[in-house]
Coordinates of C-alpha atoms and ligand atoms in Angstrom, one line a residue:
M1 CA 0.0 0.0 0.0
F2 CA 1.3 3.5 -0.9
E3 CA 2.4 6.0 1.7
A4 CA 0.1 9.0 1.6
R5 CA 1.5 12.5 2.2
A6 CA 1.9 13.3 5.9
S7 CA -0.9 15.9 5.8
S8 CA -3.4 14.8 3.1
P9 CA -5.7 17.7 2.1
K10 CA -9.4 17.4 2.7
R11 CA -11.2 15.9 -0.3
D12 CA -14.9 15.5 -1.1
V13 CA -14.1 14.0 -4.5
W14 CA -11.0 12.0 -5.4
I15 CA -9.2 12.6 -8.7
N16 CA -7.9 9.4 -10.4
D17 CA -5.8 10.8 -13.1
T18 CA -5.5 8.5 -16.1
T19 CA -3.3 10.7 -18.4
L20 CA -0.6 8.1 -18.4
R21 CA -3.0 5.2 -19.3
D22 CA -6.1 6.4 -21.2
G23 CA -4.5 9.7 -22.0
E24 CA -1.7 7.8 -23.8
Q25 CA -4.3 5.8 -25.7
T26 CA -4.9 9.0 -27.7
P27 CA -4.2 8.0 -31.3
G28 CA -0.5 8.6 -31.9
V29 CA 0.5 9.7 -28.4
A30 CA 3.4 7.8 -26.8
F31 CA 5.2 9.2 -23.8
T32 CA 8.8 8.4 -23.0
L33 CA 9.7 7.2 -19.5
A34 CA 11.2 10.6 -18.7
E35 CA 7.9 12.3 -19.8
K36 CA 5.8 9.9 -17.7
V37 CA 8.0 10.6 -14.7
A38 CA 7.8 14.3 -15.2
I39 CA 4.0 14.2 -15.6
A40 CA 3.5 12.0 -12.6
E41 CA 5.7 14.3 -10.5
A42 CA 3.8 17.4 -11.7
L43 CA 0.5 15.6 -10.8
A44 CA 1.8 14.7 -7.4
E45 CA 2.9 18.3 -6.8
A46 CA -0.6 19.4 -7.8
G47 CA -2.0 17.1 -5.2
A48 CA -3.5 14.3 -7.2
P49 CA -4.2 11.4 -4.9
E50 CA -4.0 8.7 -7.5
L51 CA -2.6 7.9 -11.0
E52 CA -3.7 5.2 -13.3
A53 CA -0.3 5.0 -14.8
G54 CA -0.3 2.2 -17.4
T55 CA -1.2 -1.2 -18.7
P56 CA 1.3 -3.9 -17.5
A57 CA 0.0 -6.4 -20.1
M58 CA 1.7 -4.2 -22.7
G59 CA 5.0 -5.8 -21.7
D60 CA 8.5 -5.2 -20.2
E61 CA 8.9 -1.6 -21.0
E62 CA 5.5 -0.6 -19.6
I63 CA 6.1 -2.7 -16.6
E64 CA 9.5 -1.1 -16.0
T65 CA 7.9 2.4 -16.4
L66 CA 5.3 1.4 -13.8
R67 CA 8.0 0.1 -11.5
V68 CA 9.9 3.4 -11.7
L69 CA 6.7 5.4 -11.0
A70 CA 5.6 3.1 -8.2
S71 CA 9.0 3.3 -6.5
R72 CA 9.4 7.1 -6.8
G73 CA 7.8 7.9 -3.5
L74 CA 5.3 10.2 -5.1
G75 CA 2.9 10.1 -2.1
L76 CA 0.0 9.0 -4.2
R77 CA -1.6 5.7 -5.2
V78 CA -0.1 4.3 -8.4
L79 CA -2.6 2.0 -10.1
A80 CA -2.3 -0.2 -13.2
W81 CA -5.1 -1.0 -15.6
C82 CA -5.5 -4.7 -16.1
R83 CA -7.9 -7.0 -17.9
M84 CA -9.6 -9.3 -15.4
G85 CA -7.4 -12.3 -15.8
K86 CA -4.3 -14.0 -14.3
A87 CA -1.8 -12.9 -16.9
D88 CA -2.5 -9.3 -16.4
I89 CA -2.5 -9.6 -12.6
D90 CA 0.9 -11.4 -12.8
A91 CA 2.2 -8.6 -15.0
A92 CA 1.0 -6.0 -12.5
R93 CA 2.8 -7.9 -9.8
R94 CA 6.1 -7.4 -11.7
A95 CA 5.3 -3.7 -11.9
G96 CA 5.1 -3.4 -8.1
V97 CA 2.2 -1.0 -8.2
D98 CA 0.0 -0.2 -5.2
A99 CA -3.3 -1.0 -6.8
V100 CA -5.0 -2.6 -9.9
N101 CA -8.1 -1.7 -11.8
L102 CA -9.4 -5.0 -13.0
S103 CA -11.6 -4.4 -16.0
I104 CA -14.5 -6.5 -17.1
P105 CA -17.1 -5.6 -19.7
A106 CA -20.5 -4.8 -18.3
S107 CA -22.6 -4.6 -21.5
D108 CA -23.9 -7.8 -23.2
R109 CA -22.3 -6.7 -26.5
L110 CA -18.8 -6.4 -25.2
L111 CA -19.1 -9.4 -23.0
S112 CA -20.2 -11.6 -25.9
V113 CA -18.1 -10.1 -28.7
K114 CA -14.8 -9.8 -26.8
L115 CA -15.0 -12.6 -24.3
G116 CA -17.8 -14.9 -25.3
L117 CA -19.3 -14.7 -21.8
D118 CA -22.8 -14.2 -20.4
R119 CA -23.5 -12.1 -17.4
A120 CA -23.3 -14.9 -14.9
E121 CA -19.9 -16.0 -16.2
A122 CA -18.7 -12.4 -15.9
L123 CA -19.7 -12.3 -12.3
E124 CA -17.9 -15.6 -11.8
R125 CA -14.7 -13.9 -13.1
V126 CA -15.1 -11.2 -10.6
R127 CA -15.4 -13.8 -7.8
R128 CA -12.3 -15.5 -9.0
Y129 CA -9.9 -12.7 -10.0
V130 CA -10.6 -10.0 -7.4
P131 CA -9.5 -12.3 -4.5
M132 CA -6.5 -13.4 -6.7
A133 CA -5.4 -9.8 -7.0
L134 CA -6.0 -9.1 -3.3
D135 CA -3.9 -12.2 -2.4
A136 CA -1.2 -10.7 -4.6
G137 CA -1.2 -7.7 -2.2
F138 CA -2.9 -5.1 -4.4
E139 CA -5.7 -2.7 -3.5
V140 CA -8.3 -3.8 -6.0
A141 CA -10.8 -1.7 -7.9
V142 CA -13.0 -3.0 -10.6
G143 CA -13.7 -1.3 -13.9
A144 CA -17.1 -1.9 -15.5
E145 CA -16.3 -1.3 -19.1
D146 CA -19.2 0.0 -21.3
A147 CA -21.4 0.4 -18.2
S148 CA -23.4 3.1 -20.0
R149 CA -24.8 0.5 -22.4
A150 CA -25.2 -2.3 -19.8
D151 CA -28.4 -3.6 -18.3
P152 CA -29.1 -1.7 -15.0
D153 CA -30.0 -4.9 -13.1
H154 CA -26.7 -6.5 -14.2
L155 CA -24.8 -3.4 -12.9
L156 CA -26.5 -3.8 -9.5
R157 CA -25.5 -7.4 -9.4
L158 CA -22.0 -6.5 -10.5
A159 CA -21.7 -3.9 -7.7
E160 CA -22.9 -6.5 -5.2
T161 CA -20.4 -9.1 -6.5
V162 CA -17.5 -6.6 -6.6
A163 CA -18.2 -5.6 -3.0
E164 CA -18.5 -9.2 -1.8
A165 CA -15.3 -10.1 -3.6
G166 CA -13.4 -7.4 -1.5
A167 CA -12.7 -4.7 -4.0
F168 CA -12.7 -1.1 -2.7
R169 CA -14.2 0.6 -5.7
L170 CA -16.3 0.2 -8.8
R171 CA -15.7 2.3 -11.9
L172 CA -18.6 2.9 -14.2
A173 CA -17.2 3.6 -17.6
D174 CA -18.9 5.4 -20.4
T175 CA -16.6 3.7 -22.7
V176 CA -18.1 5.0 -26.0
G177 CA -19.2 8.4 -24.7
A178 CA -22.9 7.5 -25.0
L179 CA -24.2 9.5 -22.1
D180 CA -25.5 12.9 -21.5
P181 CA -25.6 14.4 -18.0
F182 CA -29.2 13.2 -17.3
R183 CA -28.3 9.7 -18.3
A184 CA -25.0 9.8 -16.4
H185 CA -27.0 10.7 -13.3
D186 CA -29.5 7.9 -14.0
L187 CA -26.6 5.4 -14.4
V188 CA -24.8 6.2 -11.2
A189 CA -27.6 7.1 -8.7
P190 CA -29.1 3.6 -8.2
I191 CA -25.7 2.0 -7.8
A192 CA -24.5 4.7 -5.4
R193 CA -27.7 4.3 -3.4
A194 CA -27.6 0.5 -3.3
S195 CA -23.9 -0.1 -2.7
D196 CA -21.4 0.9 0.0
L197 CA -18.6 0.7 -2.6
A198 CA -16.8 3.9 -3.6
I199 CA -18.1 4.7 -7.1
E200 CA -15.8 6.1 -9.8
F201 CA -17.0 7.6 -13.1
H202 CA -14.9 7.4 -16.3
G203 CA -16.3 9.5 -19.1
H204 CA -15.5 9.9 -22.8
D205 CA -16.0 13.1 -24.8
D206 CA -17.5 11.7 -28.0
Y207 CA -20.3 14.3 -27.8
G208 CA -18.3 16.9 -25.9
L209 CA -20.0 16.0 -22.7
A210 CA -17.4 14.2 -20.6
T211 CA -16.9 17.0 -18.1
A212 CA -20.6 17.6 -17.8
N213 CA -21.3 13.8 -17.4
T214 CA -18.6 13.6 -14.7
L215 CA -20.2 16.4 -12.7
A216 CA -23.6 14.7 -13.1
A217 CA -22.1 11.4 -11.8
V218 CA -20.7 13.2 -8.8
R219 CA -24.1 14.7 -8.1
A220 CA -25.5 11.2 -8.3
G221 CA -23.1 9.9 -5.7
A222 CA -19.7 9.1 -7.5
T223 CA -16.9 10.0 -5.1
H224 CA -14.0 9.3 -7.6
V225 CA -13.5 10.7 -11.0
S226 CA -11.3 9.5 -13.8
V227 CA -9.8 12.3 -15.8
T228 CA -6.9 13.3 -18.0
V229 CA -4.8 16.4 -18.3
G230 CA -6.2 18.4 -21.2
G231 CA -8.9 15.7 -21.7
I232 CA -6.6 13.7 -23.9
G233 CA -7.6 10.0 -24.4
E234 CA -9.1 7.4 -26.6
R235 CA -11.0 9.0 -29.7
A236 CA -12.4 12.4 -28.5
G237 CA -10.7 12.0 -25.2
N238 CA -11.7 11.9 -21.5
A239 CA -13.0 14.3 -19.0
C240 CA -10.5 17.1 -18.6
L241 CA -8.8 17.4 -15.2
A242 CA -8.7 21.2 -15.1
E243 CA -12.3 21.5 -16.1
V244 CA -13.6 18.9 -13.7
A245 CA -11.5 20.1 -10.8
A246 CA -12.4 23.8 -11.4
A247 CA -16.1 23.1 -11.8
L248 CA -16.2 20.8 -8.7
E249 CA -14.5 23.5 -6.6
G250 CA -15.8 26.7 -8.2
L251 CA -19.4 25.7 -9.1
H252 CA -20.1 23.1 -6.4
G253 CA -17.8 24.0 -3.5
L254 CA -16.4 20.4 -3.5
K255 CA -12.8 20.0 -2.4
T256 CA -10.5 18.0 -4.7
G257 CA -7.4 18.6 -2.6
L258 CA -5.7 19.9 -5.8
D259 CA -3.6 23.0 -6.0
L260 CA -5.5 24.6 -8.9
A261 CA -2.8 27.1 -9.6
R262 CA -0.6 24.3 -10.9
L263 CA -3.1 23.2 -13.6
P264 CA -2.0 25.6 -16.4
A265 CA 1.7 24.5 -16.1
L266 CA 0.5 20.8 -16.0
A267 CA -1.5 21.3 -19.1
E268 CA 1.5 22.8 -20.9
R269 CA 3.7 19.9 -19.8
V270 CA 1.3 17.3 -21.1
A271 CA 0.7 19.3 -24.3
R272 CA 4.4 19.2 -25.0
A273 CA 4.8 15.6 -24.3
S274 CA 1.7 14.5 -26.2
G275 CA 2.2 16.9 -29.1
R276 CA -1.3 18.2 -28.6
P277 CA -1.1 21.9 -28.0
V278 CA -3.5 23.5 -25.5
P279 CA -6.1 25.3 -27.6
D280 CA -6.1 29.1 -26.9
G281 CA -9.7 28.9 -25.8
K282 CA -9.4 25.8 -23.6
A283 CA -11.3 26.4 -20.4
I284 CA -9.2 27.3 -17.3
V285 CA -5.8 26.7 -19.0
G286 CA -6.1 28.2 -22.5
R287 CA -4.0 31.3 -23.3
D288 CA -7.0 33.5 -24.0
V289 CA -9.7 32.4 -21.5
F290 CA -9.0 35.3 -19.2
A291 CA -8.3 37.8 -22.0
H292 CA -11.0 40.5 -22.7
E293 CA -11.3 42.5 -25.8
S294 CA -15.0 43.6 -26.1
G295 CA -15.5 47.2 -25.1
I296 CA -18.6 46.6 -23.0
H297 CA -16.9 43.8 -21.1
V298 CA -13.7 45.7 -20.4
A299 CA -15.6 48.8 -19.3
G300 CA -17.4 46.6 -16.8
L301 CA -14.4 44.7 -15.7
L302 CA -12.4 47.8 -15.0
V303 CA -15.0 48.8 -12.4
D304 CA -15.8 45.4 -11.0
P305 CA -14.2 42.1 -12.2
E306 CA -17.2 40.1 -11.2
T307 CA -19.3 41.8 -14.0
Y308 CA -17.8 39.7 -16.8
R309 CA -16.0 36.7 -15.5
G310 CA -17.1 33.1 -14.9
A311 CA -14.2 31.9 -12.9
D312 CA -11.7 33.9 -10.9
P313 CA -8.3 33.6 -12.7
K314 CA -6.4 34.0 -9.4
L315 CA -7.6 30.5 -8.4
F316 CA -5.6 29.1 -11.3
G317 CA -2.5 31.4 -10.8
R318 CA -3.7 33.5 -13.7
R319 CA -4.7 37.1 -14.3
H320 CA -7.2 39.1 -16.4
R321 CA -5.6 40.4 -19.6
I322 CA -7.1 43.3 -21.6
V323 CA -6.3 43.1 -25.2
I324 CA -6.9 45.8 -27.8
G325 CA -8.6 44.8 -31.0
K326 CA -11.5 45.2 -33.3
H327 CA -14.1 45.3 -30.5
S328 CA -12.3 47.7 -28.1
G329 CA -14.1 50.8 -26.8
A330 CA -12.9 54.1 -25.4
K331 CA -12.5 52.9 -21.8
A332 CA -10.3 50.0 -22.8
L333 CA -8.2 52.2 -24.9
A334 CA -7.9 54.8 -22.2
H335 CA -6.9 52.1 -19.8
A336 CA -4.2 50.6 -22.1
L337 CA -2.8 54.0 -22.9
G338 CA -3.0 55.2 -19.3
E339 CA -0.7 52.3 -18.3
H340 CA 1.9 54.0 -20.5
G341 CA 1.2 57.5 -19.1
V342 CA -0.7 58.6 -22.2
E343 CA -4.0 60.4 -21.9
L344 CA -7.0 59.8 -24.2
P345 CA -9.3 62.8 -24.5
P346 CA -12.8 61.9 -25.9
L347 CA -12.2 63.6 -29.3
V348 CA -9.0 61.6 -29.8
A349 CA -10.8 58.4 -28.7
A350 CA -13.4 59.0 -31.3
R351 CA -10.7 59.0 -34.0
L352 CA -8.6 56.3 -32.5
I353 CA -11.4 53.6 -32.3
P354 CA -12.0 53.3 -36.1
L355 CA -8.2 53.3 -36.7
V356 CA -7.9 50.4 -34.2
R357 CA -10.8 48.5 -35.8
S358 CA -9.3 48.9 -39.2
L359 CA -5.8 47.8 -38.3
A360 CA -7.0 44.8 -36.2
T361 CA -9.2 43.7 -39.1
R362 CA -6.4 43.9 -41.6
R363 CA -4.0 42.1 -39.3
K364 CA -6.6 39.7 -38.0
R365 CA -5.4 39.8 -34.5
A366 CA -5.2 41.9 -31.3
L367 CA -2.8 44.9 -31.5
S368 CA 0.4 45.4 -29.6
I369 CA 0.7 48.4 -27.4
D370 CA 3.3 49.9 -29.8
E371 CA 0.7 49.7 -32.6
V372 CA -1.9 51.3 -30.4
L373 CA 0.5 54.1 -29.4
R374 CA 1.3 54.8 -33.1
L375 CA -2.4 54.9 -34.0
H376 CA -2.9 57.2 -31.0
E377 CA -0.3 59.6 -32.5
Q378 CA -2.2 59.5 -35.8
A379 CA -5.5 60.2 -34.0
C380 CA -3.9 63.1 -32.0
A381 CA -2.5 64.6 -35.2
A382 CA -5.9 64.3 -37.0
T383 CA -7.7 65.9 -34.1
A384 CA -5.1 68.8 -33.9
A385 CA -5.4 69.3 -37.7
Q386 CA -9.2 69.6 -37.3
D387 CA -8.9 72.0 -34.4
H388 CA -6.4 74.2 -36.2
P389 CA -6.9 73.7 -39.9
R390 CA -4.1 75.1 -42.1
R391 CA -5.2 78.1 -44.2
F392 CA -3.9 78.6 -47.7
Ligands
ACO1 C1 -12.0 0.9 -23.1 C2 -10.5 0.8 -22.8 O1 -9.8 1.8 -22.9 S1 -9.9 -0.7 -22.5 C3 -8.1 -0.4 -22.4 C4 -7.5 -0.5 -23.8 N1 -6.1 -0.5 -23.6 C5 -5.3 -1.1 -24.5 O2 -5.7 -1.7 -25.4 C6 -3.8 -1.0 -24.1 C7 -2.9 -1.3 -25.2 N2 -3.1 -2.7 -25.7 C8 -2.2 -3.5 -26.0 O3 -1.0 -3.2 -26.0 C9 -2.6 -4.8 -26.4 O4 -4.0 -4.8 -26.9 C10 -2.6 -5.9 -25.2 C11 -1.1 -6.1 -24.8 C12 -3.4 -5.4 -24.0 C13 -3.2 -7.2 -25.7 O5 -2.5 -7.5 -26.9 P1 -2.9 -8.9 -27.7 O6 -2.6 -10.0 -26.8 O7 -2.1 -8.8 -28.9 O8 -4.5 -8.8 -27.9 P2 -5.3 -7.9 -28.9 O9 -5.0 -6.5 -28.6 O10 -5.2 -8.4 -30.3 O11 -6.8 -8.3 -28.4 C14 -7.3 -7.9 -27.2 C15 -7.5 -9.1 -26.3 O12 -7.9 -8.7 -25.0 C16 -9.0 -9.4 -24.6 N3 -9.8 -8.6 -23.6 C17 -10.3 -7.3 -23.9 N4 -10.9 -6.9 -22.7 C18 -10.7 -7.8 -21.8 C19 -11.1 -7.9 -20.5 N5 -11.7 -6.9 -19.9 N6 -10.8 -9.1 -19.8 C20 -10.1 -10.1 -20.4 N7 -9.7 -10.0 -21.7 C21 -10.0 -8.9 -22.4 C22 -9.7 -9.6 -25.9 O13 -10.7 -10.6 -25.8 C23 -8.6 -10.1 -26.8 O14 -8.2 -11.4 -26.4 P3 -7.7 -12.5 -27.4 O15 -6.4 -12.0 -27.9 O16 -7.7 -13.7 -26.6 O17 -8.7 -12.5 -28.5
AKG2 O1 -12.8 -0.8 -17.6 C1 -12.3 0.3 -17.2 O2 -11.7 0.4 -16.1 C2 -12.5 1.5 -18.0 C3 -11.7 1.4 -19.3 C4 -11.8 2.5 -20.1 O3 -10.9 3.3 -20.3 C5 -13.1 2.8 -20.8 O4 -14.0 2.0 -20.6 O5 -13.2 3.8 -21.4

């Protein structure tokens, strides 16, 4: 069992970060050992309590990587993803991880197509392999793959069987991203009500709903959430760590124990290692999500930041940034110029605004302060020329 940090923070919801397992299943993404160690360390520093760090069945290199991560003293639980079978449990043993997630399909389709099993035979496997993994010294969680397309009665029986077998947690996976938040709630609520097991939700973003579904699952009783940095993962990806943590804390007042200020740097690190740049507009961590251009917004923000912000950037170690562009108004321009000791009388502002719009449209971007200062000079000159027209 892993050594938790001496003073573990209070948590209402536990983050199980699967960047190094499902995140690496993003088509074309392959982390080196050094990248995995650096990501794991950054996650540990950010306060993540658990990492699903790889799949021992993939062979010696993956096992060695897991060994390195598990022996690093990160102060978090290092967990390996395993199919529910002896070979995968043996491979996890060689990896020396703290815990295993033993995965078994829950839907009839995956049970029959992949394993040729019926529901009763699947439960039999749980009764057989959970104790085997416990005997091997692991903490054992069970992953119900494709739970979102499974029969609800079977899921209840699965939860019962998993608890009786001695696992500490059941993961309900929306493997193909088939849920919306209402259905995610309906999936989780009856199982959370009926079972004492900790329930984890693992969402996929095929319809862009993974974060919303994860929040709905928590509302329904899930206490653990499976997420990845940047939301990378199989196909459209998983629920995004920064979005889920920020929404749990900011919208629901639920503690994750994470240091949210570390999320932007974490996102950048994973973006570099995965070759998937952080989109400028990505919630919480994107370059532009606390940047403001529109005149009406900036005029409000300059008086009271609460007028036009959803989340407080300070929580994430970030700041509001005012940019000057096509939609800037006089107050934004006066503010930007004022920071450089330049005044903006109303008559000059009236001339400057169209100049700014025109240049921003031609350049198709926000303007630099040097550009704004040059346009300001032009606007001043035009205003002076009008006030004192040359006479011939
Ligand atoms: C929804 C998810 O994200 S599940 C996790 C997916 N992750 C991965 O696939 C990790 C990367 N995978 C790999 O490197 C390889 O697929 C390995 C090492 C796991 C297996 O490789 P191979 O032995 O060549 O098998 P292959 O990939 O062709 O087929 C998958 C096998 O896993 C079996 N399998 C799939 N899920 C399960 C399960 N939950 N329990 C037991 N067996 C399973 C399939 O039935 C199939 O078995 P078969 O080879 O006896 O037909
Ligand atoms: O079975 C599990 O643990 C979940 C596996 C997974 O990544 C998924 O179903 O999307």
